[in-house]
Coordinates of C-alpha atoms and ligand atoms in Angstrom, one line a residue:
M1 CA -25.1 -37.6 9.0
S2 CA -23.8 -41.2 9.8
S3 CA -21.2 -41.3 12.7
S4 CA -18.9 -43.4 10.5
V5 CA -18.6 -40.1 8.4
I6 CA -18.1 -38.0 11.3
D7 CA -15.4 -40.1 13.0
R8 CA -13.0 -40.1 10.0
P9 CA -10.0 -38.1 10.9
P10 CA -9.8 -34.6 9.7
S11 CA -7.9 -33.7 6.6
S12 CA -4.3 -34.8 6.9
K13 CA -3.6 -31.6 4.7
G14 CA -4.2 -29.4 7.7
P15 CA -5.5 -30.5 11.1
A16 CA -8.5 -29.0 12.5
P17 CA -8.2 -27.2 15.9
A18 CA -9.4 -29.0 18.8
Q19 CA -12.3 -26.5 19.4
A20 CA -13.8 -27.2 16.2
N21 CA -16.8 -29.6 16.5
E22 CA -17.4 -32.7 14.6
H23 CA -20.2 -31.2 12.6
V24 CA -17.8 -28.4 11.4
R25 CA -15.1 -30.8 10.8
W26 CA -17.4 -33.1 8.7
R27 CA -18.8 -30.2 6.8
V28 CA -15.0 -29.0 6.1
E29 CA -13.9 -32.3 5.0
Q30 CA -16.6 -32.6 2.3
C31 CA -15.6 -29.3 0.7
V32 CA -11.8 -30.7 0.8
E33 CA -13.0 -33.7 -1.0
L34 CA -14.8 -31.7 -3.5
C35 CA -12.3 -28.9 -3.9
Q36 CA -9.1 -30.7 -3.5
P37 CA -6.9 -28.1 -2.2
Q38 CA -3.3 -28.8 -1.8
R39 CA -3.2 -27.4 1.8
V40 CA -5.9 -26.4 4.3
Q41 CA -5.4 -23.9 6.8
W42 CA -7.8 -23.2 9.8
L43 CA -7.5 -19.6 10.7
D44 CA -7.5 -18.5 14.3
G45 CA -8.1 -14.9 13.9
S46 CA -4.9 -13.8 15.5
A47 CA -3.0 -10.5 14.8
E48 CA 0.2 -12.6 13.9
E49 CA -1.9 -14.8 11.7
R50 CA -3.2 -11.7 9.8
Q51 CA 0.4 -10.5 9.4
R52 CA 1.6 -13.8 7.9
L53 CA -1.4 -13.8 5.6
F54 CA -0.6 -10.3 4.6
A55 CA 2.9 -11.2 3.9
E56 CA 1.9 -14.4 1.9
G57 CA -0.5 -12.3 -0.1
V58 CA 2.2 -9.6 -0.9
K59 CA 4.5 -12.6 -2.2
A60 CA 1.7 -13.9 -4.2
G61 CA 1.0 -10.4 -5.9
V62 CA -2.5 -10.4 -4.2
F63 CA -1.7 -7.1 -2.1
T64 CA 0.8 -4.2 -2.5
K65 CA 2.1 -2.9 0.7
L66 CA 1.4 0.8 1.0
D67 CA 3.9 3.4 2.5
E68 CA 4.4 2.4 6.1
Q69 CA 4.7 6.1 7.3
K70 CA 1.7 7.4 5.4
L71 CA -0.6 4.4 5.9
P72 CA 0.7 2.2 8.4
N73 CA -0.2 -1.7 7.9
C74 CA -2.3 -0.8 4.7
Y75 CA -2.5 -2.8 1.6
L76 CA -3.8 -2.3 -1.9
H77 CA -5.6 -5.0 -3.7
R78 CA -6.5 -5.2 -7.5
S79 CA -9.5 -7.4 -8.2
N80 CA -10.2 -8.9 -11.8
P81 CA -11.6 -5.9 -13.9
N82 CA -14.4 -8.2 -14.6
D83 CA -15.3 -8.5 -11.0
V84 CA -15.6 -5.0 -9.4
A85 CA -19.0 -5.2 -7.7
R86 CA -22.0 -7.6 -6.6
S87 CA -23.4 -9.2 -9.7
E88 CA -27.0 -9.3 -9.2
Q89 CA -27.6 -11.4 -12.3
N90 CA -25.5 -14.2 -11.0
T91 CA -26.9 -14.3 -7.6
F92 CA -29.7 -16.9 -6.9
I93 CA -32.0 -18.1 -4.2
C94 CA -32.0 -21.6 -4.4
T95 CA -35.1 -23.4 -3.1
R96 CA -37.6 -26.3 -4.0
T97 CA -40.2 -24.1 -5.6
E98 CA -39.9 -20.8 -7.5
D99 CA -42.4 -19.3 -5.5
M100 CA -40.4 -19.4 -2.4
A101 CA -37.8 -17.0 -4.1
G102 CA -40.6 -14.9 -5.4
P103 CA -40.9 -12.5 -8.4
T104 CA -37.8 -10.2 -7.7
N105 CA -35.2 -13.0 -7.1
N106 CA -33.1 -15.0 -9.6
W107 CA -34.3 -18.6 -8.8
M108 CA -32.6 -22.0 -9.1
E109 CA -34.2 -25.3 -8.0
D110 CA -32.0 -26.1 -5.2
K111 CA -30.8 -29.8 -6.5
A112 CA -30.1 -28.2 -9.9
A113 CA -28.1 -25.5 -8.3
Y114 CA -26.0 -28.1 -6.2
A115 CA -25.4 -30.0 -9.1
R116 CA -24.3 -27.3 -11.4
L117 CA -21.9 -26.0 -8.6
R118 CA -20.7 -29.2 -7.4
E119 CA -19.2 -29.6 -11.1
L120 CA -17.6 -26.2 -10.9
F121 CA -16.3 -26.8 -7.5
N122 CA -14.9 -30.1 -8.3
G123 CA -11.1 -29.9 -8.3
C124 CA -11.3 -26.2 -8.3
M125 CA -8.5 -25.6 -5.5
R126 CA -6.1 -28.1 -6.8
G127 CA -2.6 -26.9 -6.3
R128 CA -4.1 -23.9 -3.9
T129 CA -4.6 -23.4 -0.2
M130 CA -8.0 -23.5 1.6
Y131 CA -8.5 -21.3 4.2
V132 CA -11.2 -22.4 6.7
I133 CA -12.8 -19.2 8.2
P134 CA -14.9 -19.5 11.3
F135 CA -16.8 -16.2 12.2
V136 CA -19.3 -14.8 14.2
M137 CA -22.1 -12.3 12.9
G138 CA -23.2 -10.0 15.8
P139 CA -21.6 -9.1 19.1
I140 CA -20.6 -12.2 21.0
G141 CA -23.2 -13.4 23.3
S142 CA -26.0 -11.8 21.7
P143 CA -29.2 -13.9 21.2
L144 CA -29.2 -13.2 17.4
A145 CA -25.4 -13.9 17.0
K146 CA -25.0 -16.4 14.3
V147 CA -21.9 -18.5 13.3
G148 CA -20.7 -19.0 10.0
V149 CA -17.8 -21.3 8.6
Q150 CA -16.4 -20.4 5.3
V151 CA -13.9 -21.9 3.3
T152 CA -12.2 -19.8 0.4
D153 CA -9.2 -20.0 -1.7
S154 CA -8.8 -16.3 -1.5
I155 CA -6.2 -14.8 0.9
Y156 CA -7.8 -11.5 0.2
V157 CA -11.2 -12.8 1.3
A158 CA -9.6 -14.4 4.3
V159 CA -8.0 -11.1 5.7
S160 CA -11.0 -9.2 4.9
M161 CA -13.2 -11.6 6.8
G162 CA -11.0 -10.8 9.8
Y163 CA -11.9 -7.3 9.7
M164 CA -15.6 -7.6 8.6
T165 CA -16.5 -10.2 11.2
R166 CA -15.8 -11.4 14.6
M167 CA -13.3 -14.2 13.1
G168 CA -11.5 -17.2 14.7
T169 CA -11.5 -19.1 17.9
V170 CA -14.1 -16.8 19.4
A171 CA -16.5 -18.4 16.7
W172 CA -15.7 -22.1 18.2
E173 CA -16.7 -20.7 21.7
Q174 CA -20.0 -19.1 20.4
L175 CA -20.9 -22.3 18.5
G176 CA -20.2 -24.9 20.9
K177 CA -21.5 -28.3 20.0
S178 CA -24.1 -27.0 18.1
E179 CA -24.5 -27.8 14.2
E180 CA -26.4 -24.6 13.8
F181 CA -23.9 -22.5 11.7
T182 CA -24.1 -21.3 8.0
R183 CA -21.9 -23.5 5.8
C184 CA -20.2 -21.2 3.3
M185 CA -18.1 -22.6 0.4
H186 CA -16.2 -19.9 -1.8
S187 CA -14.0 -20.3 -4.7
V188 CA -12.8 -17.5 -7.1
G189 CA -12.3 -20.3 -9.5
D190 CA -11.0 -18.9 -12.9
C191 CA -13.2 -15.7 -12.3
N192 CA -15.1 -16.2 -15.4
P193 CA -18.3 -14.2 -15.3
D194 CA -19.8 -17.0 -17.4
R195 CA -19.2 -19.3 -14.8
R196 CA -20.0 -17.1 -11.7
Y197 CA -22.9 -18.2 -9.1
I198 CA -23.6 -16.6 -5.9
C199 CA -26.0 -19.5 -4.8
H200 CA -28.3 -19.3 -1.3
F201 CA -29.9 -22.3 0.1
P202 CA -31.9 -20.6 3.0
L203 CA -33.4 -24.0 3.8
D204 CA -30.1 -25.7 4.4
N205 CA -28.2 -22.6 5.9
T206 CA -25.9 -22.8 3.0
I207 CA -24.1 -20.6 0.8
W208 CA -22.2 -21.6 -2.2
S209 CA -20.2 -18.7 -4.3
F210 CA -18.0 -19.6 -7.2
G211 CA -16.2 -17.3 -9.6
S212 CA -15.9 -14.0 -7.9
G213 CA -13.6 -12.4 -5.6
Y214 CA -15.4 -9.2 -4.8
G215 CA -17.1 -7.7 -1.7
G216 CA -20.7 -8.9 -1.2
N217 CA -20.0 -11.8 -3.6
A218 CA -17.2 -13.3 -1.8
L219 CA -17.3 -12.1 2.0
L220 CA -20.1 -14.4 2.6
G221 CA -20.8 -13.2 6.1
K222 CA -22.1 -9.9 4.8
K223 CA -24.8 -9.6 2.1
C224 CA -25.1 -13.6 1.7
L225 CA -25.4 -14.5 5.5
A226 CA -26.2 -11.1 7.3
L227 CA -28.9 -10.3 4.6
R228 CA -30.4 -13.0 2.5
I229 CA -30.1 -15.9 4.8
A230 CA -30.7 -14.0 7.8
S231 CA -33.7 -12.3 6.3
F232 CA -35.2 -15.7 5.9
L233 CA -34.6 -16.9 9.5
G234 CA -35.9 -13.4 10.7
K235 CA -39.3 -14.0 8.7
T236 CA -39.3 -17.6 10.3
Q237 CA -38.3 -16.5 13.9
G238 CA -39.9 -13.1 14.1
W239 CA -37.1 -10.6 13.7
M240 CA -35.7 -8.6 10.9
A241 CA -32.4 -8.2 8.8
E242 CA -32.2 -5.2 7.0
H243 CA -29.7 -3.1 4.6
M244 CA -29.5 -0.1 7.2
L245 CA -27.0 1.8 9.1
L246 CA -27.5 2.5 13.0
M247 CA -26.2 5.6 14.4
G248 CA -26.6 7.3 17.9
A249 CA -27.3 11.0 18.3
T250 CA -26.5 12.7 21.6
S251 CA -27.8 16.1 22.2
P252 CA -26.5 18.9 24.1
T253 CA -28.4 17.4 27.2
G254 CA -27.0 13.9 26.9
E255 CA -30.2 12.5 25.7
K256 CA -29.4 9.8 23.1
T257 CA -31.4 8.7 20.3
Y258 CA -30.6 5.8 18.0
V259 CA -31.8 5.8 14.3
T260 CA -31.5 3.4 11.5
A261 CA -31.6 4.3 7.8
A262 CA -32.0 2.2 4.8
F263 CA -30.4 3.6 1.6
P264 CA -29.6 1.5 -1.5
S265 CA -26.0 0.7 -2.2
S266 CA -23.9 3.6 -2.7
C267 CA -26.3 6.0 -1.5
G268 CA -24.7 7.4 1.6
K269 CA -25.2 4.8 4.4
T270 CA -21.7 5.1 5.6
N271 CA -21.4 8.7 4.9
F272 CA -24.7 9.3 7.2
A273 CA -23.6 6.8 9.8
M274 CA -20.2 8.7 10.4
L275 CA -21.6 12.1 10.1
I276 CA -19.8 15.0 12.0
P277 CA -22.3 17.6 12.9
P278 CA -21.6 21.4 11.5
E279 CA -19.6 23.8 13.8
K280 CA -22.9 25.1 15.4
F281 CA -24.2 21.8 16.4
K282 CA -21.0 20.6 17.5
S283 CA -20.3 23.7 19.7
E284 CA -24.2 23.0 21.2
G285 CA -22.8 19.7 22.1
W286 CA -24.6 17.4 19.4
K287 CA -22.4 14.3 18.6
I288 CA -23.1 11.4 16.3
T289 CA -21.7 7.8 17.0
T290 CA -21.8 4.7 14.6
V291 CA -22.9 1.4 15.7
G292 CA -23.1 0.2 12.0
D293 CA -23.0 1.4 8.3
D294 CA -24.8 -1.2 6.5
I295 CA -26.5 -3.8 8.1
V296 CA -28.9 -4.2 11.2
W297 CA -30.8 -7.1 12.9
M298 CA -33.8 -6.0 14.7
W299 CA -36.1 -7.7 17.3
V300 CA -38.8 -6.7 19.8
D301 CA -37.8 -6.7 23.4
K302 CA -40.6 -9.2 25.0
K303 CA -40.2 -7.1 28.2
N304 CA -41.2 -3.6 27.1
G305 CA -42.2 -4.3 23.4
D306 CA -39.3 -1.9 22.1
L307 CA -37.6 -2.4 18.7
R308 CA -34.1 -3.1 19.3
A309 CA -31.0 -3.5 16.8
I310 CA -27.6 -4.7 16.6
N311 CA -24.9 -4.3 13.9
P312 CA -23.9 -8.0 12.9
E313 CA -20.7 -6.8 11.3
A314 CA -17.3 -5.9 12.8
G315 CA -16.0 -3.5 10.2
Y316 CA -16.6 -1.5 7.2
F317 CA -16.3 -2.2 3.3
G318 CA -17.0 1.5 2.3
V319 CA -17.2 3.4 -1.0
V320 CA -14.2 5.8 -1.3
P321 CA -15.0 7.9 -4.5
G322 CA -16.1 11.3 -3.1
T323 CA -14.8 10.5 0.4
N324 CA -12.2 13.2 1.7
W325 CA -11.4 14.9 4.8
E326 CA -14.2 17.3 4.4
T327 CA -17.1 14.7 3.4
N328 CA -16.0 12.0 6.1
P329 CA -13.3 12.5 8.3
N330 CA -14.3 9.7 10.3
A331 CA -14.1 7.5 7.7
M332 CA -10.6 8.8 6.5
T333 CA -9.4 8.2 9.9
A334 CA -10.7 4.6 10.0
M335 CA -8.9 3.8 6.9
S336 CA -5.6 5.6 7.9
H337 CA -4.0 2.6 9.3
D338 CA -4.7 -1.4 9.4
A339 CA -6.8 -1.0 6.3
I340 CA -7.3 -2.6 2.8
F341 CA -8.1 -0.6 -0.3
T342 CA -9.5 -2.3 -3.3
N343 CA -9.3 -0.9 -6.8
V344 CA -8.0 2.5 -6.0
A345 CA -5.0 4.4 -7.6
L346 CA -1.7 4.0 -6.3
L347 CA 0.6 7.2 -6.0
P348 CA 4.4 7.1 -6.7
D349 CA 5.1 7.7 -2.8
G350 CA 3.1 4.5 -1.8
D351 CA -0.1 6.5 -0.9
V352 CA -3.4 5.9 -2.6
W353 CA -5.7 8.2 -4.7
W354 CA -9.5 8.2 -6.0
E355 CA -11.7 10.6 -7.5
G356 CA -12.9 13.2 -5.0
K357 CA -10.1 12.5 -2.5
T358 CA -8.5 15.7 -3.2
K359 CA -9.6 18.8 -5.5
E360 CA -6.6 18.5 -7.8
P361 CA -5.9 14.9 -9.2
P362 CA -2.3 13.8 -8.9
K363 CA 0.0 14.4 -11.8
E364 CA 0.4 10.7 -12.3
C365 CA -0.3 7.4 -10.8
I366 CA -0.9 3.9 -11.3
D367 CA -4.7 3.2 -11.9
W368 CA -6.8 0.7 -10.5
M369 CA -6.0 -1.6 -13.2
G370 CA -2.3 -1.2 -12.7
Q371 CA -1.8 1.0 -15.8
K372 CA 0.1 4.4 -15.9
W373 CA -2.4 7.2 -15.3
T374 CA -2.2 11.0 -15.9
P375 CA -5.1 13.4 -15.7
Q376 CA -5.1 13.5 -19.5
S377 CA -6.0 9.9 -19.7
G378 CA -9.6 10.4 -20.1
R379 CA -10.6 7.8 -17.5
K380 CA -11.0 7.2 -14.0
A381 CA -8.0 6.4 -11.8
A382 CA -10.0 4.6 -9.2
H383 CA -13.0 2.5 -10.0
P384 CA -16.3 4.0 -9.1
N385 CA -17.0 1.2 -6.8
S386 CA -13.5 1.0 -5.3
R387 CA -13.6 0.4 -1.5
F388 CA -11.8 0.5 1.9
T389 CA -12.0 -2.5 4.4
A390 CA -11.3 -1.3 8.1
P391 CA -12.2 -2.7 11.5
M392 CA -15.1 -0.7 13.1
I393 CA -12.5 0.1 16.2
N394 CA -10.7 2.2 13.8
N395 CA -13.8 4.6 13.6
P396 CA -13.0 7.5 16.3
A397 CA -16.8 7.7 16.5
L398 CA -17.7 4.2 17.1
D399 CA -20.5 4.1 19.4
P400 CA -19.9 2.4 23.0
A401 CA -23.0 0.0 22.2
A402 CA -21.4 -1.5 18.9
D403 CA -20.4 -4.6 20.9
D404 CA -23.3 -4.9 23.3
P405 CA -25.3 -8.1 23.0
A406 CA -28.3 -6.4 24.1
G407 CA -28.2 -3.8 21.2
V408 CA -30.0 -0.4 21.2
H409 CA -33.6 0.8 21.0
V410 CA -34.5 2.0 17.8
A411 CA -36.4 5.4 17.7
A412 CA -36.6 6.1 14.2
I413 CA -36.3 4.4 10.8
I414 CA -35.3 6.5 7.6
F415 CA -35.7 5.3 4.2
G416 CA -34.0 7.2 1.2
G417 CA -32.9 6.9 -2.4
R418 CA -30.9 8.8 -4.7
R419 CA -33.3 10.9 -6.7
S420 CA -32.3 13.8 -8.8
R421 CA -35.9 15.0 -9.3
T422 CA -39.6 14.8 -7.7
I423 CA -38.5 13.7 -4.1
P424 CA -38.3 16.2 -1.4
L425 CA -35.5 16.4 1.2
V426 CA -37.3 15.0 3.9
F427 CA -41.0 14.0 5.2
Q428 CA -42.4 11.8 7.7
A429 CA -44.9 8.8 7.2
F430 CA -48.4 9.1 8.8
N431 CA -48.0 6.0 10.6
W432 CA -46.0 2.6 10.6
V433 CA -48.3 1.1 7.8
H434 CA -47.6 4.4 5.6
G435 CA -44.1 4.2 6.3
V436 CA -43.8 0.6 5.4
Y437 CA -45.4 1.6 2.1
L438 CA -42.9 4.4 1.7
G439 CA -40.0 2.0 2.2
A440 CA -41.7 -0.7 -0.2
T441 CA -42.1 1.9 -3.1
L442 CA -38.6 3.2 -2.4
G443 CA -36.8 4.4 -5.7
S444 CA -33.4 5.1 -6.4
E445 CA -31.0 5.8 -9.3
T446 CA -28.8 2.6 -9.9
T447 CA -25.2 3.0 -8.9
S448 CA -21.8 1.3 -9.8
A449 CA -22.1 -0.9 -6.7
S450 CA -24.2 -3.4 -8.6
T451 CA -23.3 -4.2 -12.3
D452 CA -26.5 -2.4 -13.7
K453 CA -26.4 0.6 -16.0
T454 CA -26.2 3.5 -13.4
G455 CA -28.5 6.6 -13.2
I456 CA -31.9 4.5 -13.8
V457 CA -34.6 4.9 -11.3
R458 CA -35.6 1.4 -10.1
R459 CA -37.9 0.4 -7.3
D460 CA -35.8 -0.8 -4.4
P461 CA -38.0 -1.9 -1.6
M462 CA -36.5 -1.1 1.7
A463 CA -33.1 -0.7 -0.1
M464 CA -33.4 -4.7 0.0
L465 CA -34.1 -5.5 -3.6
P466 CA -31.1 -7.6 -4.0
F467 CA -31.0 -8.8 -0.5
I468 CA -34.2 -10.3 0.4
G469 CA -33.7 -14.1 0.7
Y470 CA -37.3 -15.1 -0.1
N471 CA -40.5 -14.0 -1.6
I472 CA -41.0 -10.2 -1.5
R473 CA -44.7 -10.8 -0.9
D474 CA -44.0 -12.6 2.6
Y475 CA -41.3 -9.8 3.3
L476 CA -43.7 -7.0 3.1
V477 CA -46.3 -8.9 5.1
H478 CA -43.5 -9.7 7.8
W479 CA -43.0 -5.9 7.9
F480 CA -46.6 -5.4 8.6
R481 CA -46.7 -8.0 11.4
M482 CA -43.9 -6.7 13.1
R483 CA -45.8 -3.8 14.1
K484 CA -48.0 -5.8 16.1
L485 CA -45.1 -7.5 18.2
M486 CA -44.3 -3.7 19.1
K487 CA -45.9 -1.6 21.9
D488 CA -44.9 1.7 20.5
C489 CA -43.0 1.8 17.3
P490 CA -40.3 3.6 15.5
R491 CA -41.3 6.7 13.5
I492 CA -40.9 6.4 10.0
F493 CA -39.1 8.9 7.7
H494 CA -38.2 9.5 3.9
V495 CA -35.1 11.5 2.7
N496 CA -33.5 12.5 -0.4
W497 CA -30.1 14.2 -0.2
F498 CA -29.6 14.0 -4.1
R499 CA -32.2 16.3 -5.4
K500 CA -30.6 18.5 -8.4
N501 CA -31.4 21.9 -9.6
E502 CA -31.8 22.8 -13.4
Q503 CA -28.1 23.2 -13.6
G504 CA -27.7 19.6 -12.6
Q505 CA -26.1 20.5 -9.3
F506 CA -27.1 18.9 -5.7
M507 CA -29.5 21.4 -4.1
W508 CA -28.6 20.3 -0.6
P509 CA -25.1 20.3 0.5
G510 CA -25.5 16.9 2.3
F511 CA -22.8 15.1 4.3
G512 CA -22.3 16.6 7.8
E513 CA -25.1 19.1 6.9
N514 CA -27.5 16.3 7.0
M515 CA -27.6 16.8 10.7
R516 CA -30.1 19.5 10.4
V517 CA -32.5 17.0 9.0
L518 CA -31.8 14.5 11.4
K519 CA -32.3 17.2 14.2
W520 CA -36.0 17.6 12.8
I521 CA -36.2 13.9 12.8
I522 CA -35.1 13.4 16.3
D523 CA -37.4 16.5 17.4
R524 CA -40.2 14.9 15.8
V525 CA -39.8 11.5 17.6
R526 CA -39.4 13.4 21.0
G527 CA -42.6 15.2 20.0
R528 CA -40.9 18.5 20.1
A529 CA -41.0 19.6 16.4
Y530 CA -43.7 21.2 14.2
A531 CA -45.0 19.6 11.0
M532 CA -47.6 20.2 8.5
E533 CA -49.8 17.6 7.1
A534 CA -49.1 17.4 3.5
T535 CA -49.7 15.1 0.4
L536 CA -46.7 12.9 0.9
G537 CA -46.8 13.0 4.9
W538 CA -45.8 15.3 7.8
M539 CA -43.4 17.8 6.4
P540 CA -41.3 20.3 8.3
R541 CA -42.1 23.9 7.2
P542 CA -39.0 25.6 5.8
E543 CA -38.2 27.2 9.1
D544 CA -38.5 24.3 11.0
I545 CA -35.1 23.2 9.6
D546 CA -32.0 25.2 11.2
L547 CA -30.0 26.7 8.4
E548 CA -27.9 28.9 10.6
G549 CA -24.4 29.0 9.3
L550 CA -25.2 27.2 6.0
D551 CA -25.2 28.6 2.4
V552 CA -28.8 27.7 1.6
N553 CA -31.6 30.2 1.9
I554 CA -35.1 29.3 2.8
D555 CA -36.5 29.7 -0.8
E556 CA -34.1 27.1 -1.9
L557 CA -35.0 24.9 1.0
R558 CA -38.6 25.5 0.0
Q559 CA -37.7 24.4 -3.6
M560 CA -36.3 21.1 -2.1
Q561 CA -39.2 20.5 -0.2
S562 CA -41.6 21.2 -3.2
V563 CA -43.9 18.4 -4.6
D564 CA -45.1 18.8 -8.0
N565 CA -48.3 17.0 -8.1
A566 CA -48.3 16.2 -12.2
E567 CA -44.5 15.0 -11.6
F568 CA -45.9 12.7 -8.7
K569 CA -48.4 11.2 -10.7
H570 CA -45.6 9.9 -12.8
E571 CA -43.9 8.6 -9.9
I572 CA -46.9 6.5 -9.0
L573 CA -47.2 5.3 -12.3
S574 CA -43.4 4.4 -12.1
Q575 CA -44.2 2.2 -9.0
E576 CA -46.5 0.2 -11.3
E577 CA -43.5 -2.2 -12.3
L578 CA -43.3 -3.3 -8.6
F579 CA -47.1 -3.4 -8.3
L580 CA -47.4 -5.7 -11.5
K581 CA -44.5 -8.0 -10.4
L582 CA -46.6 -8.6 -7.3
A583 CA -49.8 -8.9 -8.9
G584 CA -52.3 -10.9 -6.9
D585 CA -50.0 -11.3 -4.3
L586 CA -49.8 -7.6 -3.2
P587 CA -50.5 -7.2 0.8
K588 CA -54.0 -5.3 0.9
E589 CA -52.0 -2.5 3.1
M590 CA -50.0 -1.7 0.0
I591 CA -53.2 -1.2 -2.0
F592 CA -54.9 1.0 0.5
Q593 CA -52.1 3.2 0.9
R594 CA -51.7 3.7 -2.8
E595 CA -55.4 4.5 -3.1
L596 CA -55.1 7.1 -0.3
L597 CA -52.1 8.7 -1.8
I598 CA -53.9 9.1 -5.4
S599 CA -57.0 10.6 -3.5
R600 CA -54.6 13.2 -1.7
L601 CA -53.0 14.4 -4.9
Ligands
GTP701 P1 -22.9 0.7 0.1 O1 -21.8 0.5 0.9 O2 -22.8 0.3 -1.3 O3 -24.0 0.1 0.9 O4 -23.1 2.2 0.0 P2 -23.5 3.2 1.2 O5 -25.0 3.5 1.3 O6 -22.6 3.2 2.6 O7 -23.1 4.8 0.4 P3 -21.9 5.9 1.0 O8 -22.1 6.5 2.2 O9 -20.6 4.9 0.9 O10 -21.8 6.6 -0.2 C1 -21.8 6.4 -1.7 C2 -21.6 7.7 -2.5 O11 -22.5 8.8 -2.2 C3 -20.5 8.4 -2.1 O12 -19.7 8.6 -3.2 C4 -20.4 9.4 -1.3 O13 -19.5 10.6 -1.4 C5 -21.9 9.9 -1.7 N1 -22.6 10.5 -0.8 C6 -22.8 10.0 0.5 N2 -23.8 10.9 1.3 C7 -24.0 12.1 0.4 C8 -24.6 13.2 0.8 O14 -25.2 13.5 1.6 N3 -24.7 14.1 -0.4 C9 -24.1 13.9 -1.7 N4 -24.0 14.6 -2.7 N5 -23.3 12.6 -1.7 C10 -23.4 11.7 -0.9
SPV702 C1 -23.5 -2.7 -1.1 O1 -23.4 -3.0 -2.3 O2 -24.6 -2.6 -0.8 C2 -22.4 -3.0 -0.4 C3 -21.0 -3.4 -0.9 O3 -22.4 -2.8 0.9 S1 -21.1 -5.2 -1.3 O4 -20.4 -5.7 0.1 O5 -20.2 -5.7 -2.3 O6 -22.2 -5.8 -1.4
MN703 MN1 -24.4 -1.9 1.3

């Protein structure tokens, strides 16, 4: 970096705030030169600024203001119908060699990627405003907290980043004079799927995203920084970035246990993280609080060898279909004010609707694409991946530690997928290595959160398949190695809320009732609950799960817990695709665990 470049005055199109250091100014100036916006607006993250952005967005047709009585300060946004979820086929890890990205990532040579994207970004913001968004991932002052600076031409992205991250002046304070920040450049461009690239340069701490304005493709603090870039940093520096919720469970005696859970996209993290215990548990005094609903960063405390975790985010970008006052009241409250709705249906009275919000659909509404809709229309009113965005402070069950830079102690890690068949409701790994094997071979039916065909079982190691920013081989080795830094370790569990009966109905009621399974998990962690040694791991006997007050009998529970050895042999064969991808590179622990499992069947 030559000083003559740094010394150049900041863009005349919009002066940088005094706190932005010279490294930031220089980087932003380069983006300005490339994208050629008409105006540059540096955001400070204040409430007044947010209101101004919403007002501008309404004028530009990006937002529709919802009814102020029903939904105070809430807005509807409709994305381009070709841009409704993360697009994994357009997501790249860009490094010098393909081996650094590994067999499960799309790879581009870094120089080639810069060249291709520079062409696309060149002049892409002519006549438009560039927003400069400084943000922090992680509680301010946390040793793991990371600063990012994102430039974007999307006002929707700008306000969303304000809810999802600790955005604004606070980031300049966290950064100080350092040049250690993730450089994020984003443009919706012409939103053409053929010119859509979400490129990560882990070696340069850089993310360039072009051609999409949706979720994880565009809010670059989330999947791009807090998972792909952070997982790479974590491997290098000895910590972990994972696609997990983080929740606290307080027992009737006041004992508090923190648990993380990795479920693939649209498989129940937000709902589990905001769980409200069933009546019986509530009256006994059980309470669940949320630290995070999507991402955790974990490290080993050098003092005592404990695994600790923070949630790097400050808000929720949650799935709305299926969410209602019965399944997730905390989410409903969180989105009842100061929220953004994306791709939901608009009711004539300025309220919003989605499939599963109410038992009866509305007589009419405007669907997520802006078309008139009635129940006879024969299509969905809200997109299956429609979402709400809300700051975490809106959550009535927010955990007091959500802002604590020291994080919380992790006592259990749960893996789970969406499986209609084969996989029981709950079991516990024999030990850490077995647990890592369970996570690594996690299978789940694909959902609308990525643009894949839905309903197909794919292997999704640790629910991180689309988010590991480097070679999966090294990622698995990192999981095994982390154990050696810990004194004791969290117990590892596997759950499946989605097993179906012959009639195709969910066997387990799920949502708040998942507390019953969580209670067994906590009791196991605390050395209080019984478990049988079974083929897959430690299993509760049916009588070990409290069914009182629930419309499920012990025989049905036995069914949910049953393992069909013949069916499970198929499961092992279907893990083969993953093993083949890793052929020759597979950590030996994986091979041993697989052999042990086969010999138990
Ligand atoms: P991402 O935000 O994509 O990472 O998803 P997520 O893992 O947070 O999933 P979320 O909690 O938003 O749930 C996704 C869908 O699964 C929603 O339609 C929920 O209503 C549904 N769901 C969540 N938990 C359960 C459950 O316990 N049982 C059943 N049957 N459905 C559930
Ligand atoms: C996911 O897909 O896991 C999400 C949504 O949490 S997005 O932020 O779009 O990645
Ligand atoms: Mn997610």
